[in-house]
PDB file of C-alpha atoms in Angstrom:
ATOM      1  CA  MET B   1      66.864  97.365 -53.579  1.00 39.00           C
ATOM      2  CA  ALA B   2      67.377  97.764 -57.375  1.00 41.00           C
ATOM      3  CA  LEU B   3      68.989  94.343 -57.567  1.00 39.00           C
ATOM      4  CA  LEU B   4      65.962  92.797 -55.839  1.00 40.00           C
ATOM      5  CA  LEU B   5      63.658  94.301 -58.473  1.00 41.00           C
ATOM      6  CA  LEU B   6      65.987  93.103 -61.278  1.00 43.00           C
ATOM      7  CA  PHE B   7      65.730  89.348 -60.360  1.00 46.00           C
ATOM      8  CA  THR B   8      62.217  88.608 -59.195  1.00 53.00           C
ATOM      9  CA  GLY B   9      61.182  84.989 -59.055  1.00 55.00           C
ATOM     10  CA  CYS B  10      59.435  82.412 -56.854  1.00 55.00           C
ATOM     11  CA  ALA B  11      58.951  78.703 -56.341  1.00 54.00           C
ATOM     12  CA  SER B  12      56.224  76.827 -54.493  1.00 51.00           C
ATOM     13  CA  THR B  13      55.873  73.072 -53.890  1.00 54.00           C
ATOM     14  CA  GLU B  14      52.973  71.317 -52.187  1.00 54.00           C
ATOM     15  CA  VAL B  15      53.089  67.601 -51.485  1.00 55.00           C
ATOM     16  CA  THR B  16      50.658  65.539 -49.398  1.00 53.00           C
ATOM     17  CA  GLU B  17      51.708  64.439 -45.853  1.00 55.00           C
ATOM     18  CA  ASN B  18      53.398  60.978 -45.826  1.00 55.00           C
ATOM     19  CA  ASP B  19      53.968  61.136 -49.544  1.00 58.00           C
ATOM     20  CA  SER B  20      55.951  58.130 -50.766  1.00 62.00           C
ATOM     21  CA  GLY B  21      56.511  59.448 -54.256  1.00 78.00           C
ATOM     22  CA  PHE B  22      55.842  57.728 -57.658  1.00 83.00           C
ATOM     23  CA  ALA B  23      56.353  53.993 -57.888  1.00 82.00           C
ATOM     24  CA  GLU B  24      57.608  52.418 -61.078  1.00 81.00           C
ATOM     25  CA  SER B  25      54.628  51.044 -63.118  1.00 81.00           C
ATOM     26  CA  HIS B  26      55.691  48.570 -65.752  1.00 81.00           C
ATOM     27  CA  GLY B  27      52.720  49.082 -68.080  1.00 89.00           C
ATOM     28  CA  LEU B  28      49.387  50.878 -68.608  1.00 92.00           C
ATOM     29  CA  GLU B  29      47.687  47.816 -67.117  1.00 93.00           C
ATOM     30  CA  ALA B  30      48.835  49.008 -63.642  1.00 93.00           C
ATOM     31  CA  PHE B  31      46.400  51.951 -63.918  1.00 94.00           C
ATOM     32  CA  ILE B  32      43.263  49.839 -64.561  1.00 95.00           C
ATOM     33  CA  GLY B  33      40.693  50.156 -61.812  1.00 95.00           C
ATOM     34  CA  CYS B  34      38.224  52.351 -60.019  1.00 97.00           C
ATOM     35  CA  TYR B  35      39.421  55.675 -58.482  1.00 97.00           C
ATOM     36  CA  ARG B  36      37.623  58.307 -56.331  1.00 96.00           C
ATOM     37  CA  ASN B  37      37.264  61.307 -58.634  1.00 96.00           C
ATOM     38  CA  CYS B  38      38.856  63.855 -56.263  1.00 95.00           C
ATOM     39  CA  SER B  39      41.665  63.978 -53.752  1.00 93.00           C
ATOM     40  CA  ASP B  40      40.936  64.629 -50.143  1.00 87.00           C
ATOM     41  CA  PRO B  41      43.752  66.965 -49.031  1.00 84.00           C
ATOM     42  CA  LEU B  42      44.162  67.019 -45.271  1.00 78.00           C
ATOM     43  CA  ASP B  43      45.846  70.463 -45.264  1.00 77.00           C
ATOM     44  CA  GLY B  44      42.743  72.324 -46.476  1.00 76.00           C
ATOM     45  CA  SER B  45      44.023  72.950 -49.958  1.00 81.00           C
ATOM     46  CA  ALA B  46      41.709  72.664 -52.984  1.00 87.00           C
ATOM     47  CA  PRO B  47      41.153  69.065 -54.104  1.00 89.00           C
ATOM     48  CA  VAL B  48      42.312  67.861 -57.473  1.00 93.00           C
ATOM     49  CA  CYS B  49      39.765  66.009 -59.496  1.00 94.00           C
ATOM     50  CA  LEU B  50      40.517  63.551 -62.277  1.00 96.00           C
ATOM     51  CA  THR B  51      37.544  64.654 -64.312  1.00 95.00           C
ATOM     52  CA  TYR B  52      38.765  68.293 -64.292  1.00 94.00           C
ATOM     53  CA  ILE B  53      42.041  67.040 -65.771  1.00 93.00           C
ATOM     54  CA  ILE B  54      40.542  64.405 -68.237  1.00 94.00           C
ATOM     55  CA  TRP B  55      37.555  66.496 -69.373  1.00 95.00           C
ATOM     56  CA  PRO B  56      38.226  70.212 -68.663  1.00 91.00           C
ATOM     57  CA  ASP B  57      35.109  72.384 -68.682  1.00 90.00           C
ATOM     58  CA  VAL B  58      32.676  69.404 -68.798  1.00 94.00           C
ATOM     59  CA  PHE B  59      31.761  69.085 -65.092  1.00 94.00           C
ATOM     60  CA  THR B  60      31.099  71.650 -62.374  1.00 92.00           C
ATOM     61  CA  ALA B  61      31.424  71.287 -58.594  1.00 88.00           C
ATOM     62  CA  GLU B  62      27.727  70.426 -58.593  1.00 91.00           C
ATOM     63  CA  THR B  63      27.810  67.827 -61.379  1.00 93.00           C
ATOM     64  CA  ARG B  64      31.266  66.289 -60.705  1.00 93.00           C
ATOM     65  CA  PRO B  65      31.233  62.473 -60.789  1.00 96.00           C
ATOM     66  CA  GLN B  66      31.936  60.321 -57.774  1.00 96.00           C
ATOM     67  CA  ALA B  67      34.443  57.989 -59.490  1.00 97.00           C
ATOM     68  CA  VAL B  68      36.500  57.463 -62.600  1.00 97.00           C
ATOM     69  CA  TYR B  69      36.976  53.961 -64.002  1.00 97.00           C
ATOM     70  CA  ILE B  70      40.043  53.266 -66.125  1.00 96.00           C
ATOM     71  CA  ARG B  71      40.188  50.217 -68.367  1.00 96.00           C
ATOM     72  CA  LYS B  72      42.580  49.048 -71.101  1.00 95.00           C
ATOM     73  CA  GLY B  73      41.413  50.086 -74.591  1.00 95.00           C
ATOM     74  CA  ASP B  74      42.533  48.843 -78.072  1.00 93.00           C
ATOM     75  CA  GLY B  75      46.218  48.844 -78.641  1.00 92.00           C
ATOM     76  CA  LYS B  76      48.183  51.263 -76.524  1.00 93.00           C
ATOM     77  CA  SER B  77      45.166  53.188 -75.143  1.00 95.00           C
ATOM     78  CA  LEU B  78      43.152  53.607 -71.971  1.00 96.00           C
ATOM     79  CA  VAL B  79      39.421  54.225 -71.681  1.00 97.00           C
ATOM     80  CA  ALA B  80      38.230  56.594 -68.905  1.00 97.00           C
ATOM     81  CA  SER B  81      34.645  56.596 -67.640  1.00 97.00           C
ATOM     82  CA  ALA B  82      33.193  59.223 -65.326  1.00 97.00           C
ATOM     83  CA  ILE B  83      30.687  57.578 -63.001  1.00 97.00           C
ATOM     84  CA  SER B  84      28.034  58.719 -60.561  1.00 95.00           C
ATOM     85  CA  ASP B  85      25.235  56.716 -58.901  1.00 92.00           C
ATOM     86  CA  GLY B  86      25.843  53.677 -61.168  1.00 91.00           C
ATOM     87  CA  ALA B  87      25.671  55.660 -64.477  1.00 94.00           C
ATOM     88  CA  VAL B  88      28.375  56.522 -66.889  1.00 96.00           C
ATOM     89  CA  LEU B  89      28.287  60.327 -67.464  1.00 96.00           C
ATOM     90  CA  LYS B  90      31.152  60.569 -69.895  1.00 97.00           C
ATOM     91  CA  GLN B  91      33.580  58.117 -71.542  1.00 97.00           C
ATOM     92  CA  SER B  92      36.597  58.777 -73.715  1.00 97.00           C
ATOM     93  CA  GLN B  93      39.520  56.803 -75.169  1.00 97.00           C
ATOM     94  CA  PHE B  94      43.067  58.190 -74.849  1.00 96.00           C
ATOM     95  CA  TRP B  95      45.996  56.993 -77.038  1.00 96.00           C
ATOM     96  CA  GLU B  96      49.658  56.803 -75.979  1.00 95.00           C
ATOM     97  CA  GLY B  97      51.720  59.031 -78.281  1.00 93.00           C
ATOM     98  CA  GLU B  98      48.723  61.109 -79.194  1.00 93.00           C
ATOM     99  CA  ASP B  99      47.038  62.191 -75.850  1.00 93.00           C
ATOM    100  CA  PHE B 100      49.785  61.116 -73.374  1.00 95.00           C
ATOM    101  CA  GLU B 101      53.298  59.654 -73.130  1.00 94.00           C
ATOM    102  CA  PHE B 102      54.152  56.701 -70.911  1.00 93.00           C
ATOM    103  CA  LYS B 103      57.523  57.513 -69.393  1.00 91.00           C
ATOM    104  CA  ALA B 104      59.276  55.933 -66.368  1.00 88.00           C
ATOM    105  CA  GLY B 105      56.042  54.299 -65.288  1.00 90.00           C
ATOM    106  CA  ARG B 106      54.011  57.517 -65.357  1.00 93.00           C
ATOM    107  CA  ILE B 107      51.456  58.974 -67.711  1.00 94.00           C
ATOM    108  CA  GLU B 108      52.532  62.457 -68.762  1.00 94.00           C
ATOM    109  CA  LEU B 109      49.678  64.405 -70.414  1.00 91.00           C
ATOM    110  CA  LYS B 110      50.491  66.675 -73.377  1.00 82.00           C
ATOM    111  CA  ARG B 111      51.840  69.993 -72.124  1.00 77.00           C
ATOM    112  CA  ASP B 112      49.861  73.186 -72.251  1.00 77.00           C
ATOM    113  CA  TYR B 113      51.569  76.451 -73.416  1.00 79.00           C
ATOM    114  CA  VAL B 114      50.026  79.849 -73.142  1.00 82.00           C
ATOM    115  CA  ALA B 115      51.381  83.231 -74.168  1.00 85.00           C
ATOM    116  CA  SER B 116      50.218  86.355 -72.294  1.00 81.00           C
ATOM    117  CA  GLY B 117      50.245  89.731 -73.900  1.00 78.00           C
ATOM    118  CA  ALA B 118      48.660  91.555 -71.025  1.00 69.00           C
ATOM    119  CA  ARG B 119      45.640  92.215 -73.137  1.00 75.00           C
ATOM    120  CA  GLU B 120      43.107  91.333 -70.474  1.00 78.00           C
ATOM    121  CA  PRO B 121      42.190  94.145 -68.073  1.00 82.00           C
ATOM    122  CA  GLY B 122      44.177  93.966 -64.914  1.00 78.00           C
ATOM    123  CA  ASN B 123      46.731  91.517 -66.261  1.00 80.00           C
ATOM    124  CA  PRO B 124      50.287  93.090 -66.019  1.00 85.00           C
ATOM    125  CA  PHE B 125      52.101  89.983 -67.158  1.00 84.00           C
ATOM    126  CA  ILE B 126      53.741  89.556 -70.561  1.00 86.00           C
ATOM    127  CA  GLY B 127      55.410  86.262 -71.123  1.00 90.00           C
ATOM    128  CA  VAL B 128      54.869  82.503 -71.382  1.00 92.00           C
ATOM    129  CA  VAL B 129      53.375  79.855 -69.125  1.00 91.00           C
ATOM    130  CA  THR B 130      53.668  76.087 -69.393  1.00 91.00           C
ATOM    131  CA  SER B 131      52.008  73.398 -67.366  1.00 91.00           C
ATOM    132  CA  LYS B 132      52.589  69.651 -66.975  1.00 92.00           C
ATOM    133  CA  THR B 133      50.518  66.967 -65.429  1.00 93.00           C
ATOM    134  CA  LEU B 134      51.810  63.567 -64.398  1.00 94.00           C
ATOM    135  CA  LEU B 135      49.561  60.681 -63.368  1.00 95.00           C
ATOM    136  CA  GLY B 136      51.003  57.702 -61.626  1.00 94.00           C
ATOM    137  CA  LEU B 137      50.812  55.282 -58.706  1.00 94.00           C
ATOM    138  CA  ASP B 138      52.524  55.288 -55.339  1.00 92.00           C
ATOM    139  CA  ASP B 139      54.060  52.203 -53.635  1.00 91.00           C
ATOM    140  CA  SER B 140      50.643  51.121 -52.268  1.00 91.00           C
ATOM    141  CA  GLY B 141      48.934  51.330 -55.705  1.00 91.00           C
ATOM    142  CA  GLN B 142      46.952  54.483 -55.006  1.00 93.00           C
ATOM    143  CA  GLY B 143      46.767  57.155 -57.667  1.00 93.00           C
ATOM    144  CA  ARG B 144      49.051  60.119 -57.722  1.00 94.00           C
ATOM    145  CA  ILE B 145      48.718  63.478 -59.550  1.00 94.00           C
ATOM    146  CA  SER B 146      51.524  65.935 -59.891  1.00 93.00           C
ATOM    147  CA  GLN B 147      50.795  69.289 -61.592  1.00 92.00           C
ATOM    148  CA  SER B 148      53.464  71.857 -62.226  1.00 93.00           C
ATOM    149  CA  THR B 149      53.394  75.321 -63.821  1.00 92.00           C
ATOM    150  CA  ALA B 150      56.323  77.404 -64.916  1.00 93.00           C
ATOM    151  CA  PHE B 151      56.290  80.964 -66.088  1.00 91.00           C
ATOM    152  CA  ALA B 152      58.764  83.632 -67.347  1.00 92.00           C
ATOM    153  CA  GLY B 153      58.172  87.131 -68.576  1.00 90.00           C
ATOM    154  CA  THR B 154      57.785  90.673 -67.334  1.00 89.00           C
ATOM    155  CA  GLY B 155      55.414  92.380 -65.024  1.00 86.00           C
ATOM    156  CA  PHE B 156      54.354  95.968 -65.697  1.00 82.00           C
ATOM    157  CA  LEU B 157      56.626  95.849 -68.750  1.00 79.00           C
ATOM    158  CA  ILE B 158      59.837  96.295 -66.736  1.00 86.00           C
ATOM    159  CA  ILE B 159      60.085  93.770 -63.859  1.00 88.00           C
ATOM    160  CA  PRO B 160      61.507  90.452 -64.900  1.00 91.00           C
ATOM    161  CA  VAL B 161      59.328  87.616 -63.373  1.00 89.00           C
ATOM    162  CA  ALA B 162      59.958  83.853 -63.331  1.00 91.00           C
ATOM    163  CA  GLY B 163      58.675  81.086 -61.141  1.00 91.00           C
ATOM    164  CA  LYS B 164      57.467  77.553 -60.766  1.00 92.00           C
ATOM    165  CA  THR B 165      54.738  75.979 -58.699  1.00 91.00           C
ATOM    166  CA  SER B 166      53.981  72.278 -58.215  1.00 91.00           C
ATOM    167  CA  ASN B 167      51.253  70.419 -56.391  1.00 90.00           C
ATOM    168  CA  THR B 168      51.024  66.712 -55.769  1.00 91.00           C
ATOM    169  CA  GLN B 169      48.018  64.925 -54.390  1.00 92.00           C
ATOM    170  CA  LYS B 170      46.826  61.373 -53.883  1.00 93.00           C
ATOM    171  CA  ILE B 171      43.775  59.923 -55.641  1.00 94.00           C
ATOM    172  CA  GLU B 172      42.504  56.866 -53.799  1.00 95.00           C
ATOM    173  CA  ARG B 173      41.439  53.734 -55.485  1.00 95.00           C
ATOM    174  CA  ALA B 174      37.712  53.267 -54.738  1.00 93.00           C
ATOM    175  CA  PRO B 175      35.812  50.149 -53.940  1.00 91.00           C
ATOM    176  CA  SER B 176      34.887  48.457 -57.210  1.00 89.00           C
ATOM    177  CA  ARG B 177      31.164  48.761 -56.251  1.00 90.00           C
ATOM    178  CA  LEU B 178      31.447  52.495 -56.853  1.00 91.00           C
ATOM    179  CA  CYS B 179      32.260  51.795 -60.541  1.00 93.00           C
ATOM    180  CA  ASN B 180      29.867  48.873 -61.160  1.00 86.00           C
ATOM    181  CA  VAL B 181      27.872  49.912 -64.200  1.00 69.00           C
ATOM    182  CA  ASP B 182      27.101  48.272 -67.567  1.00 55.00           C
ATOM    183  CA  GLY B 183      29.545  49.349 -70.269  1.00 47.00           C
ATOM    184  CA  ALA B 184      32.254  50.612 -67.879  1.00 45.00           C
TER     185      ALA B 184
END
């Protein structure tokens, strides 16, 4: 029993049914197009929305856009537009090397690192957490989002804790009419 408490850890991986994995994309141009904003998981898990990844804390469940249009920007950049009912709600330009890295045909967003000192009430965890988001395409050209989080530290000051979770979902390309707006 003491050995069990000494080495506590966990791992969790969620992948959509019939997942074909990431396909090799040869350039940022492969990502150009109109996408439905949110995944539609068949297993009842929470959907992943592009706008929550691209613009955290900008949209709520009530105001989330219907689609995201991606176009090539200047140089090595992409321009993302959040669209609902024919109107652009938010638009931003993202630069390779600054906002993301293009590796092995995937867009890897800059990692997040968080240190926890158990200062918040009810938080027994002291340690570090890191998360990574990969955006890519599958063999059929549909969008694919893979998010992973890893953590290591102690719980209640004495129990070593380490783990990793990952979640992969599909973001469908949308009919271009969903993204038809001026300026997008």
